[in-house]
XYZ file of N, CA and C in Angstrom:
501
model
N 51.927 60.059 97.835
C 51.023 60.692 96.884
C 51.816 61.575 95.922
N 52.664 62.442 96.482
C 53.430 63.366 95.642
C 54.422 62.623 94.758
N 55.095 61.640 95.327
C 56.049 60.846 94.549
C 55.336 60.119 93.407
N 54.160 59.607 93.671
C 53.400 58.912 92.635
C 53.016 59.864 91.512
N 52.527 61.036 91.871
C 52.126 62.008 90.847
C 53.303 62.437 89.977
N 54.412 62.774 90.609
C 55.535 63.328 89.855
C 56.342 62.268 89.104
N 56.221 61.007 89.498
C 56.993 59.981 88.794
C 56.164 59.166 87.805
N 54.837 59.286 87.870
C 54.002 58.558 86.909
C 53.263 59.491 85.957
N 53.081 60.750 86.362
C 52.325 61.676 85.526
C 50.833 61.395 85.525
N 50.348 60.674 86.533
C 48.911 60.376 86.594
C 48.093 61.648 86.740
N 46.898 61.613 86.183
C 45.933 62.686 86.411
C 45.369 62.531 87.825
N 44.831 63.610 88.363
C 44.251 63.587 89.709
C 43.229 62.469 89.851
N 42.295 62.377 88.906
C 41.238 61.360 88.995
C 41.803 59.948 88.915
N 42.873 59.766 88.136
C 43.503 58.455 88.010
C 44.145 58.045 89.329
N 44.807 58.986 89.977
C 45.440 58.706 91.265
C 44.407 58.370 92.329
N 43.349 59.166 92.394
C 42.333 58.980 93.436
C 41.566 57.665 93.266
N 41.494 57.151 92.058
C 40.740 55.923 91.786
C 41.555 54.650 92.025
N 42.845 54.775 92.304
C 43.705 53.597 92.443
C 43.310 52.719 93.624
N 43.170 51.438 93.332
C 42.964 50.420 94.364
C 44.204 49.531 94.398
N 44.384 48.814 95.500
C 45.531 47.921 95.602
C 45.510 46.845 94.524
N 44.334 46.448 94.083
C 44.249 45.432 93.028
C 44.765 45.953 91.685
N 44.906 47.267 91.555
C 45.412 47.869 90.317
C 46.932 47.810 90.219
N 47.593 47.518 91.346
C 49.054 47.488 91.366
C 49.569 46.095 91.052
N 50.545 46.045 90.185
C 51.237 44.801 89.860
C 52.692 45.017 90.277
N 53.044 44.504 91.447
C 54.342 44.811 92.040
C 55.338 43.664 91.960
N 54.883 42.487 91.566
C 55.770 41.339 91.454
C 56.485 41.366 90.112
N 57.642 40.742 90.066
C 58.384 40.656 88.815
C 59.233 41.884 88.577
N 59.856 41.925 87.411
C 60.780 43.019 87.111
C 60.140 44.139 86.290
N 58.811 44.081 86.076
C 58.128 45.139 85.331
C 56.900 45.609 86.114
N 57.125 46.260 87.277
C 55.989 46.715 88.073
C 55.175 47.765 87.334
N 53.868 47.751 87.580
C 52.994 48.698 86.891
C 51.720 48.898 87.700
N 50.929 49.828 87.243
C 49.609 50.021 87.819
C 48.608 50.152 86.683
N 47.377 49.770 86.974
C 46.308 49.844 85.993
C 45.589 51.169 86.171
N 45.586 51.967 85.116
C 44.855 53.234 85.128
C 43.487 52.941 84.528
N 42.467 52.963 85.382
C 41.119 52.615 84.935
C 40.297 53.840 84.549
N 40.615 54.979 85.119
C 39.792 56.169 84.915
C 40.516 57.228 84.107
N 41.184 56.804 83.066
C 41.902 57.750 82.228
C 40.954 58.506 81.320
N 41.482 59.552 80.709
C 40.700 60.314 79.752
C 40.347 59.412 78.584
N 39.139 59.500 78.103
C 38.710 58.648 77.008
C 38.211 57.299 77.484
N 38.323 57.022 78.782
C 37.793 55.795 79.361
C 38.523 54.521 78.980
N 39.694 54.650 78.334
C 40.428 53.472 77.899
C 41.475 53.104 78.953
N 41.351 51.936 79.592
C 42.335 51.541 80.606
C 43.711 51.334 79.972
N 44.746 51.583 80.773
C 46.117 51.367 80.306
C 46.979 50.923 81.483
N 48.065 50.235 81.180
C 49.058 49.831 82.178
C 50.133 50.908 82.223
N 50.394 51.422 83.398
C 51.396 52.466 83.599
C 52.614 51.854 84.291
N 53.782 51.878 83.651
C 54.984 51.357 84.307
C 55.309 52.177 85.558
N 55.885 51.512 86.548
C 56.278 52.194 87.787
C 57.798 52.257 87.885
N 58.340 53.402 88.256
C 59.779 53.451 88.535
C 60.096 52.504 89.693
N 61.244 51.854 89.662
C 61.583 50.865 90.695
C 61.466 51.386 92.132
N 61.913 52.607 92.400
C 61.849 53.141 93.768
C 60.398 53.296 94.229
N 59.520 53.704 93.338
C 58.106 53.845 93.691
C 57.477 52.474 93.915
N 57.804 51.511 93.080
C 57.280 50.150 93.253
C 57.716 49.592 94.600
N 58.960 49.844 94.970
C 59.463 49.366 96.264
C 58.716 50.039 97.415
N 58.426 51.321 97.291
C 57.663 52.023 98.333
C 56.254 51.439 98.448
N 55.624 51.143 97.321
C 54.299 50.504 97.361
C 54.371 49.124 98.030
N 55.440 48.361 97.753
C 55.606 47.050 98.394
C 55.700 47.200 99.915
N 56.480 48.191 100.353
C 56.618 48.433 101.802
C 55.266 48.796 102.418
N 54.522 49.670 101.744
C 53.202 50.075 102.245
C 52.256 48.880 102.300
N 52.299 48.067 101.260
C 51.419 46.898 101.196
C 51.739 45.918 102.327
N 53.012 45.725 102.593
C 53.425 44.814 103.662
C 53.012 45.346 105.037
N 53.205 46.634 105.249
C 52.905 47.194 106.577
C 51.406 47.371 106.821
N 50.635 47.612 105.763
C 49.206 47.871 105.929
C 48.325 46.659 105.682
N 48.784 45.690 104.914
C 48.001 44.509 104.537
C 46.591 44.868 104.060
N 46.493 45.696 103.030
C 45.168 46.125 102.558
C 44.453 45.025 101.778
N 43.128 45.114 101.728
C 42.335 44.236 100.857
C 42.536 44.730 99.425
N 42.347 43.849 98.466
C 42.617 44.224 97.072
C 41.739 45.384 96.592
N 40.536 45.517 97.114
C 39.642 46.596 96.694
C 39.816 47.889 97.463
N 40.742 47.904 98.433
C 40.978 49.115 99.219
C 41.686 50.176 98.364
N 41.413 51.450 98.651
C 42.122 52.516 97.931
C 43.591 52.545 98.352
N 44.444 52.875 97.397
C 45.875 52.992 97.695
C 46.122 54.210 98.571
N 45.439 55.306 98.268
C 45.648 56.546 99.004
C 44.405 56.900 99.802
N 44.619 57.080 101.109
C 43.513 57.365 102.027
C 43.760 58.671 102.767
N 42.673 59.266 103.223
C 42.754 60.427 104.093
C 42.941 59.965 105.527
N 42.904 60.897 106.464
C 43.118 60.573 107.881
C 42.066 59.621 108.430
N 40.851 59.686 107.910
C 39.769 58.813 108.389
C 39.857 57.409 107.807
N 40.834 57.166 106.930
C 41.000 55.841 106.352
C 40.170 55.600 105.109
N 39.412 56.607 104.695
C 38.612 56.480 103.470
C 39.420 56.993 102.281
N 38.905 56.732 101.075
C 39.582 57.149 99.853
C 39.912 58.647 99.906
N 41.107 58.981 99.496
C 41.553 60.365 99.437
C 40.645 61.154 98.498
N 40.265 62.359 98.890
C 39.409 63.201 98.053
C 40.255 64.224 97.302
N 39.699 64.805 96.272
C 40.426 65.806 95.490
C 40.729 67.046 96.328
N 39.853 67.381 97.266
C 40.080 68.541 98.123
C 41.283 68.317 99.039
N 41.342 67.140 99.659
C 42.466 66.820 100.539
C 43.751 66.721 99.731
N 43.677 66.133 98.539
C 44.848 66.046 97.667
C 45.375 67.440 97.347
N 44.497 68.347 96.986
C 44.908 69.720 96.665
C 45.577 70.375 97.870
N 45.049 70.120 99.055
C 45.636 70.674 100.277
C 47.025 70.106 100.524
N 47.181 68.795 100.340
C 48.497 68.155 100.506
C 49.535 68.770 99.562
N 49.152 68.932 98.320
C 50.065 69.477 97.312
C 50.412 70.926 97.649
N 49.409 71.718 98.003
C 49.635 73.134 98.335
C 50.572 73.260 99.526
N 50.345 72.481 100.566
C 51.193 72.543 101.765
C 52.629 72.109 101.466
N 52.780 71.067 100.667
C 54.124 70.601 100.298
C 54.857 71.680 99.494
N 54.141 72.340 98.606
C 54.753 73.414 97.812
C 55.170 74.573 98.715
N 54.324 74.928 99.642
C 54.647 76.008 100.583
C 55.875 75.655 101.420
N 55.930 74.430 101.948
C 57.079 73.983 102.744
C 58.365 73.995 101.921
N 58.229 73.790 100.620
C 59.396 73.776 99.738
C 59.806 75.172 99.292
N 59.013 76.160 99.668
C 59.332 77.530 99.281
C 58.883 77.882 97.870
N 58.037 77.064 97.293
C 57.531 77.336 95.945
C 56.394 78.345 96.059
N 56.530 79.457 95.382
C 55.530 80.516 95.477
C 54.432 80.396 94.434
N 54.732 79.715 93.328
C 53.724 79.526 92.287
C 52.666 78.536 92.754
N 51.506 78.615 92.143
C 50.442 77.662 92.437
C 50.828 76.293 91.876
N 50.715 75.261 92.702
C 51.061 73.901 92.288
C 49.829 73.024 92.461
N 49.558 72.201 91.453
C 48.408 71.293 91.486
C 48.862 69.912 91.030
N 47.960 68.962 91.070
C 48.272 67.624 90.556
C 48.671 67.716 89.080
N 48.023 68.602 88.362
C 48.343 68.737 86.939
C 49.736 69.349 86.741
N 50.146 70.222 87.647
C 51.501 70.768 87.589
C 52.514 69.636 87.719
N 52.249 68.707 88.630
C 53.157 67.575 88.822
C 53.147 66.647 87.614
N 52.011 66.552 86.933
C 51.918 65.787 85.685
C 52.823 66.423 84.629
N 52.771 67.747 84.528
C 53.636 68.471 83.589
C 55.105 68.257 83.943
N 55.408 68.261 85.229
C 56.785 68.042 85.668
C 57.269 66.654 85.252
N 56.449 65.645 85.481
C 56.813 64.278 85.071
C 57.054 64.215 83.564
N 56.172 64.837 82.807
C 56.299 64.812 81.351
C 57.560 65.537 80.893
N 57.843 66.670 81.511
C 59.029 67.438 81.140
C 60.293 66.663 81.466
N 60.360 66.062 82.660
C 61.532 65.272 83.024
C 61.716 64.097 82.086
N 60.635 63.421 81.751
C 60.726 62.268 80.857
C 61.190 62.699 79.468
N 60.669 63.806 78.984
C 61.084 64.294 77.672
C 62.553 64.697 77.687
N 63.001 65.305 78.785
C 64.410 65.688 78.887
C 65.316 64.453 78.917
N 64.858 63.382 79.536
C 65.661 62.161 79.633
C 65.670 61.363 78.340
N 64.562 61.362 77.620
C 64.446 60.487 76.449
C 64.448 61.220 75.119
N 64.034 62.473 75.120
C 63.886 63.265 73.895
C 62.921 62.596 72.905
N 62.028 61.777 73.404
C 61.112 61.036 72.543
C 59.670 61.413 72.868
N 59.063 62.227 72.022
C 57.694 62.699 72.251
C 56.695 61.543 72.212
N 56.955 60.530 71.396
C 56.051 59.371 71.332
C 56.013 58.642 72.665
N 57.190 58.473 73.271
C 57.271 57.802 74.553
C 56.536 58.610 75.630
N 56.729 59.916 75.642
C 56.050 60.778 76.616
C 54.540 60.680 76.436
N 54.081 60.712 75.203
C 52.639 60.621 74.927
C 52.075 59.301 75.440
N 52.771 58.211 75.182
C 52.299 56.903 75.641
C 52.323 56.819 77.166
N 53.368 57.340 77.783
C 53.506 57.298 79.240
C 52.368 58.048 79.920
N 51.944 59.150 79.313
C 50.878 59.964 79.896
C 49.484 59.513 79.476
N 49.412 58.554 78.564
C 48.119 58.068 78.115
C 47.461 58.962 77.088
N 48.274 59.722 76.331
C 47.733 60.581 75.282
C 47.605 59.797 73.982
N 46.462 59.913 73.347
C 46.274 59.262 72.047
C 46.877 60.103 70.930
N 46.892 61.408 71.117
C 47.350 62.337 70.086
C 48.723 62.884 70.457
N 49.697 62.671 69.600
C 51.066 63.104 69.838
C 51.167 64.622 69.985
N 50.309 65.373 69.308
C 50.397 66.833 69.376
C 50.106 67.359 70.774
N 49.393 66.595 71.570
C 49.082 67.011 72.935
C 50.346 67.157 73.768
N 51.376 66.419 73.434
C 52.613 66.418 74.210
C 53.426 67.688 73.986
N 53.130 68.447 72.967
C 53.917 69.650 72.681
C 53.906 70.625 73.848
N 52.868 70.606 74.665
C 52.827 71.522 75.818
C 53.875 71.174 76.865
N 54.441 69.969 76.796
C 55.464 69.565 77.750
C 56.868 69.785 77.196
N 56.959 70.419 76.081
C 58.248 70.564 75.409
C 59.012 71.792 75.889
N 59.082 71.987 77.192
C 59.870 73.086 77.747
C 61.334 72.777 77.464
N 62.040 73.722 76.904
C 63.440 73.503 76.583
C 64.285 74.374 77.501
N 65.153 73.741 78.239
C 66.054 74.464 79.130
C 67.260 74.948 78.342
N 67.843 76.054 78.789
C 69.019 76.624 78.142
C 70.135 75.582 78.069
N 70.297 74.805 79.132
C 71.307 73.748 79.163
C 71.098 72.751 78.025
N 69.834 72.416 77.760
C 69.527 71.460 76.691
C 69.949 72.002 75.327
N 69.736 73.289 75.123
C 70.124 73.904 73.850
C 71.636 73.819 73.649
N 72.393 74.087 74.703
C 73.847 74.022 74.603
C 74.324 72.582 74.388
N 73.683 71.629 75.075
C 74.041 70.224 74.885
C 73.729 69.773 73.462
N 72.605 70.238 72.925
C 72.235 69.884 71.549
C 73.240 70.458 70.566
N 73.665 71.694 70.795
C 74.646 72.318 69.914
C 75.967 71.565 69.963
N 76.379 71.149 71.166
C 77.627 70.399 71.301
C 77.534 69.061 70.585
N 76.405 68.396 70.736
C 76.201 67.108 70.070
C 76.215 67.269 68.563
N 75.573 68.318 68.080
C 75.529 68.573 66.638
C 76.933 68.776 66.099
N 77.729 69.528 66.829
C 79.101 69.781 66.401
C 79.943 68.520 66.384
N 79.735 67.647 67.360
C 80.522 66.414 67.463
C 80.194 65.425 66.352
N 78.923 65.337 66.002
C 78.479 64.275 65.107
C 78.284 64.704 63.657
N 78.397 65.969 63.391
C 78.079 66.396 62.030
C 79.297 66.664 61.169
N 80.476 66.592 61.750
C 81.675 66.886 60.973
C 81.994 68.365 60.951
N 81.244 69.174 61.685
C 81.499 70.615 61.708
C 82.887 70.883 62.269
N 83.261 70.179 63.351
C 84.558 70.405 63.975
C 85.683 70.124 62.960
N 85.538 69.046 62.222
C 86.569 68.699 61.230
C 86.611 69.732 60.119
N 85.487 70.231 59.714
C 85.433 71.219 58.639
C 86.059 72.538 59.059
N 85.991 72.856 60.336
C 86.524 74.119 60.828
C 87.989 74.005 61.290
N 88.512 72.783 61.299
C 89.891 72.568 61.743
C 90.848 73.191 60.733
N 91.710 74.122 61.175
C 92.594 74.834 60.238
C 93.723 73.975 59.662
N 93.936 72.789 60.179
C 95.030 71.948 59.661
C 94.773 71.504 58.294
């Protein structure tokens, strides 16, 4: 559950609505169908290879029916938002995280990591299912390291180093 949230950026409702029939695990482009996204428009969400492999293992060991929920509670029924919140809270506590963590926090984490890796706001917006690019600005956390890397890149590619060379 946690790996899915943090690596796909799914909303809580999108995660809870997932059925096995929504997963496309064959081939080299694994994905899941997000049916309950904001705005009601379904979209295909790419899956990171490690997550797709974990879903394959779960599918093989559990042999679920296509209409079965991907994530279940202890009673075997669809995971509820209350149980999900408890799982996330307990995992955060075990990790020593003192701040409040929710499914949406993990969505922000996925978006921030993706933006740091790609530097492409359009890609982040599409990955999260946002229609409006301006919505992604909230994920634009800039780390001090990123600022220094950007400055180094600017110096390398802009001719500044050559202009400052005393020779």
